[in-house]
Amino acid sequence: MSAERLAQEIALDFPWIGSSSRRVTSLVALLEEAEQARVAQGPALIASLLERFTFLSVEQYEQSLLDMAHFIDETFDLTTTVLCATTADRHKDSAQRVLYDLVSSLAAIGRYKVRSLNRYDVAAKEKSCSCVLLVDEFIGSGKSFEGRVRTLRRMFLDKQLTPPSIHGIAIAGMTQGLRAIEHNFDSLNVCYALKKGIKDYSDCVTAANEYLLMNDLESQLAPHFADEMMPSLGYAASEALYSRHTGSCPNNVFPIFWWPQRVGDLDRRPLLPRAL
């Protein structure tokens, strides 16, 4: 089956692809790349991964925020709780976008006055703070999220203050990463807990073959771009399959879906955009 024909079939099955001419064009290009891989089953692997994909529409994203808002309202005392984006510097961060939208969703259910900070590292300056709720969009390996908790507790202790209870919440997260870090939090919650795209879906024999196929596909990608290394299987080998409408694709996602360049400095138009 030609790449265009397979892309048309996939587009019919997944409206988030079929509703965007840009994504359909990018999918055709991706399938053509897969056809050039050493093993012929490359396009079939792409189709399988897309079946496992969690892609949030605008409506699903907004519903997730509303679900989070209701959970926060029912669980926390908002007079002593500070919501913090996990952002640690001046650079752009989806955590700040989610925090902004989450505070708006809280207002929509009648919680008009919410304490929030767009950087987690200033939380220790807050007065009458008995609870910090760290907010993010996506938790992959969990290492950076875990680091925020440890740093935050140390900052309070350095000021000879009793650390508050620290909780985490996000739109989505990898199950393996969440399990690895949950002991650091007083609670940790996500709207979507996600499996690894190959390891958690396939038996040992099938997975071994899919990893070989993925290695062939990734071998066509430039190993570096703008001083960044192409993360095989996604950052920390997360094997993530997640993105959302108008969002920047997490680097935990398989790079075949977002990496911008092929070997030989050939530009790609990836299926999912990621700002580097």
Coordinates of C-alpha atoms in Angstrom, one line a residue:
M1 CA 0.0 0.0 0.0
S2 CA 1.4 3.4 -0.9
A3 CA 2.2 6.0 1.7
E4 CA -0.6 8.3 0.5
R5 CA -3.2 5.5 0.6
L6 CA -2.2 4.4 4.1
A7 CA -2.2 8.1 5.3
Q8 CA -5.7 8.5 4.0
E9 CA -6.9 5.4 5.9
I10 CA -5.2 6.6 9.1
A11 CA -6.6 10.1 8.6
L12 CA -10.1 8.7 8.5
D13 CA -9.5 6.8 11.8
F14 CA -8.0 9.7 13.6
P15 CA -9.8 13.0 13.2
W16 CA -7.0 15.0 14.9
I17 CA -4.9 14.0 11.8
G18 CA -7.6 14.0 9.2
S19 CA -8.9 17.5 10.2
S20 CA -5.5 19.1 9.4
S21 CA -4.1 19.2 5.9
R22 CA -0.7 20.0 7.4
R23 CA -0.8 16.8 9.6
V24 CA -1.9 14.7 6.7
T25 CA 1.0 16.0 4.5
S26 CA 3.4 15.4 7.4
L27 CA 2.0 11.9 7.9
V28 CA 2.6 11.0 4.2
A29 CA 6.2 12.2 4.6
L30 CA 6.6 10.1 7.7
L31 CA 5.3 7.0 6.1
E32 CA 7.5 7.6 3.1
E33 CA 10.5 7.8 5.5
A34 CA 9.3 4.5 7.0
E35 CA 9.2 2.8 3.6
Q36 CA 12.8 3.7 3.2
A37 CA 13.8 2.0 6.4
R38 CA 15.7 -1.3 6.2
V39 CA 12.7 -3.4 7.4
A40 CA 9.6 -3.2 5.3
Q41 CA 7.1 -3.1 8.3
G42 CA 8.0 0.5 9.1
P43 CA 4.7 2.0 8.0
A44 CA 2.8 -0.6 9.9
L45 CA 4.7 0.4 13.1
I46 CA 3.8 4.0 12.6
A47 CA 0.1 3.0 12.2
S48 CA 0.3 1.0 15.4
L49 CA 1.9 3.8 17.4
L50 CA -0.8 6.2 16.3
E51 CA -3.5 3.8 17.5
R52 CA -1.8 4.0 20.9
F53 CA -1.5 7.8 20.8
T54 CA -3.2 10.2 23.3
F55 CA -3.9 13.4 21.4
L56 CA -6.0 16.0 23.3
S57 CA -8.4 18.2 21.3
V58 CA -9.1 21.7 22.6
E59 CA -12.3 20.3 24.2
Q60 CA -10.5 17.5 25.9
Y61 CA -7.8 19.8 27.2
E62 CA -10.4 22.2 28.6
Q63 CA -12.3 19.3 30.2
S64 CA -9.0 18.1 31.8
L65 CA -8.5 21.6 33.3
L66 CA -12.1 21.6 34.6
D67 CA -11.6 18.2 36.2
M68 CA -8.4 19.4 37.8
A69 CA -10.2 22.5 39.1
H70 CA -13.0 20.5 40.7
F71 CA -10.4 18.1 42.3
I72 CA -8.4 21.0 43.7
D73 CA -11.5 22.8 45.0
E74 CA -12.6 19.6 46.8
T75 CA -9.2 18.5 48.1
F76 CA -7.3 21.6 49.1
D77 CA -7.8 24.7 51.3
L78 CA -7.2 27.4 48.8
T79 CA -6.6 30.0 51.5
T80 CA -3.4 28.4 52.5
T81 CA -2.5 26.6 49.2
V82 CA -0.2 28.1 46.6
L83 CA -0.3 26.8 43.0
C84 CA 3.1 26.9 41.4
A85 CA 4.2 26.2 37.8
T86 CA 7.2 23.9 37.8
T87 CA 9.1 26.5 35.8
A88 CA 12.5 27.3 37.2
D89 CA 13.8 30.1 34.9
R90 CA 12.9 32.7 32.4
H91 CA 12.5 30.4 29.4
K92 CA 9.1 29.4 28.0
D93 CA 7.4 26.5 29.7
S94 CA 4.1 24.7 29.1
A95 CA 3.7 24.5 32.9
Q96 CA 3.0 28.3 33.0
R97 CA 0.4 27.9 30.3
V98 CA -1.4 25.1 32.2
L99 CA -1.2 27.1 35.4
Y100 CA -2.8 30.1 33.7
D101 CA -5.6 28.0 32.2
L102 CA -6.1 26.1 35.5
V103 CA -6.6 29.3 37.5
S104 CA -9.1 30.4 34.8
S105 CA -10.9 27.1 35.2
L106 CA -11.0 27.6 39.0
A107 CA -12.6 31.0 38.5
A108 CA -15.2 29.3 36.2
I109 CA -16.4 27.2 39.1
G110 CA -16.5 30.1 41.5
R111 CA -13.0 30.1 43.0
Y112 CA -12.0 33.6 42.0
K113 CA -9.2 34.2 44.4
V114 CA -6.4 31.7 44.0
R115 CA -2.8 32.1 45.1
S116 CA -0.5 31.2 42.2
L117 CA 3.2 31.6 41.2
N118 CA 4.6 31.2 37.7
R119 CA 8.0 30.0 39.2
Y120 CA 8.2 27.3 41.8
D121 CA 11.4 28.6 43.3
V122 CA 9.8 31.7 44.8
A123 CA 7.3 29.7 46.9
A124 CA 9.5 29.9 50.0
K125 CA 8.8 33.6 50.1
E126 CA 5.1 33.1 50.4
K127 CA 3.6 33.8 53.8
S128 CA 0.9 31.6 55.5
C129 CA 1.7 28.8 53.0
S130 CA 1.0 25.3 54.4
C131 CA 0.6 23.6 51.0
V132 CA 2.3 23.9 47.6
L133 CA 0.7 22.4 44.6
L134 CA 3.2 22.0 41.7
V135 CA 1.4 22.2 38.3
D136 CA 2.7 20.9 35.0
E137 CA 1.4 19.6 31.7
F138 CA 3.4 16.4 31.2
I139 CA 5.5 14.2 33.5
G140 CA 7.8 11.9 31.6
S141 CA 10.7 10.2 33.5
G142 CA 9.7 12.3 36.5
K143 CA 13.3 13.3 37.2
S144 CA 12.8 17.1 36.8
F145 CA 9.5 17.0 38.7
E146 CA 11.2 15.1 41.5
G147 CA 14.0 17.6 41.6
R148 CA 11.6 20.4 42.1
V149 CA 10.2 18.8 45.2
R150 CA 13.6 18.2 46.7
T151 CA 14.8 21.7 45.9
L152 CA 11.7 23.3 47.3
R153 CA 11.9 21.4 50.6
R154 CA 15.6 22.4 50.9
M155 CA 14.8 26.1 50.3
F156 CA 12.3 26.1 53.2
L157 CA 14.8 24.3 55.4
D158 CA 17.6 26.7 54.5
K159 CA 15.3 29.5 55.7
Q160 CA 14.7 27.5 58.9
L161 CA 11.0 27.2 58.0
T162 CA 8.9 24.0 58.2
P163 CA 8.4 22.7 54.6
P164 CA 4.7 22.7 53.6
S165 CA 3.0 19.7 52.3
I166 CA 3.9 19.4 48.6
H167 CA 1.6 17.9 46.0
G168 CA 1.8 17.5 42.2
I169 CA -0.8 17.6 39.5
A170 CA -0.5 17.5 35.7
I171 CA -2.5 16.9 32.6
A172 CA -0.7 13.7 31.7
G173 CA 2.2 11.6 32.8
M174 CA 4.0 8.3 32.1
T175 CA 2.9 5.6 34.5
Q176 CA 6.5 4.4 35.1
G177 CA 7.8 7.9 35.8
L178 CA 4.9 8.6 38.2
R179 CA 5.5 5.4 40.1
A180 CA 9.2 6.2 40.4
I181 CA 8.6 9.6 42.1
E182 CA 5.3 9.4 43.9
H183 CA 6.9 8.7 47.3
N184 CA 8.4 12.2 47.2
F185 CA 4.9 13.9 47.2
D186 CA 2.1 14.1 49.7
S187 CA 0.0 13.3 46.6
L188 CA 0.5 13.1 42.9
N189 CA -2.3 13.1 40.3
V190 CA -2.7 13.3 36.5
C191 CA -5.7 13.2 34.2
Y192 CA -4.1 10.8 31.8
A193 CA -1.6 8.0 33.0
L194 CA 0.1 6.7 29.9
K195 CA 1.9 3.5 29.0
K196 CA 5.2 3.2 27.2
G197 CA 4.4 3.1 23.5
I198 CA 6.2 -0.2 22.8
K199 CA 7.2 -1.9 26.0
D200 CA 3.8 -1.7 27.6
Y201 CA 1.7 -2.7 24.6
S202 CA 3.6 -5.6 23.0
D203 CA 4.8 -9.1 24.1
C204 CA 8.5 -9.7 24.3
V205 CA 8.9 -11.0 20.7
T206 CA 6.8 -8.3 19.1
A207 CA 8.4 -5.6 21.2
A208 CA 11.9 -6.7 20.2
N209 CA 10.9 -6.5 16.5
E210 CA 9.3 -3.0 17.0
Y211 CA 12.5 -1.7 18.7
L212 CA 14.5 -2.9 15.7
L213 CA 12.1 -1.1 13.4
M214 CA 12.2 2.0 15.5
N215 CA 16.0 1.9 15.5
D216 CA 15.9 1.8 11.7
L217 CA 13.5 4.8 11.6
E218 CA 15.6 6.8 14.0
S219 CA 18.7 6.1 12.0
Q220 CA 17.4 8.4 9.3
L221 CA 17.1 11.3 11.7
A222 CA 20.0 13.8 12.3
P223 CA 21.7 12.8 15.5
H224 CA 22.0 16.5 16.5
F225 CA 20.1 19.7 15.8
A226 CA 20.8 23.1 17.2
D227 CA 23.2 21.7 19.8
E228 CA 20.5 19.2 21.0
M229 CA 21.0 15.4 20.8
M230 CA 18.2 13.4 19.2
P231 CA 16.7 11.4 22.2
S232 CA 16.3 7.8 21.1
L233 CA 12.8 6.6 22.0
G234 CA 12.2 10.0 23.5
Y235 CA 13.9 11.7 26.5
A236 CA 15.0 9.1 29.1
A237 CA 13.7 6.4 26.7
S238 CA 10.2 7.3 27.8
E239 CA 8.4 6.0 24.7
A240 CA 5.7 8.6 25.2
L241 CA 2.8 9.0 22.8
Y242 CA 1.1 12.2 23.8
S243 CA 0.5 15.7 22.5
R244 CA -2.4 18.2 22.3
H245 CA -3.8 20.7 19.9
T246 CA -1.7 23.9 19.7
G247 CA 0.7 22.4 22.2
S248 CA 4.5 21.8 21.9
C249 CA 5.1 18.1 21.7
P250 CA 7.1 16.8 24.8
N251 CA 10.6 15.6 24.0
N252 CA 9.6 12.3 25.8
V253 CA 7.7 11.4 22.7
F254 CA 9.3 9.2 20.0
P255 CA 11.4 11.7 18.0
I256 CA 10.1 10.3 14.7
F257 CA 7.0 12.4 15.4
W258 CA 8.7 15.7 16.2
W259 CA 12.4 15.8 15.3
P260 CA 13.0 18.6 12.7
Q261 CA 15.9 17.2 10.6
R262 CA 17.0 14.1 8.7
V263 CA 20.5 12.9 8.2
G264 CA 22.3 15.1 5.7
D265 CA 20.8 18.4 7.1
L266 CA 17.5 17.7 5.3
D267 CA 14.6 19.5 6.9
R268 CA 11.5 17.6 8.0
R269 CA 8.0 18.7 8.5
P270 CA 7.2 16.5 11.5
L271 CA 3.7 15.4 12.4
L272 CA 3.8 17.2 15.7
P273 CA 5.5 20.6 16.3
R274 CA 8.0 21.1 19.1
A275 CA 9.7 24.4 19.9
L276 CA 13.3 23.7 20.7

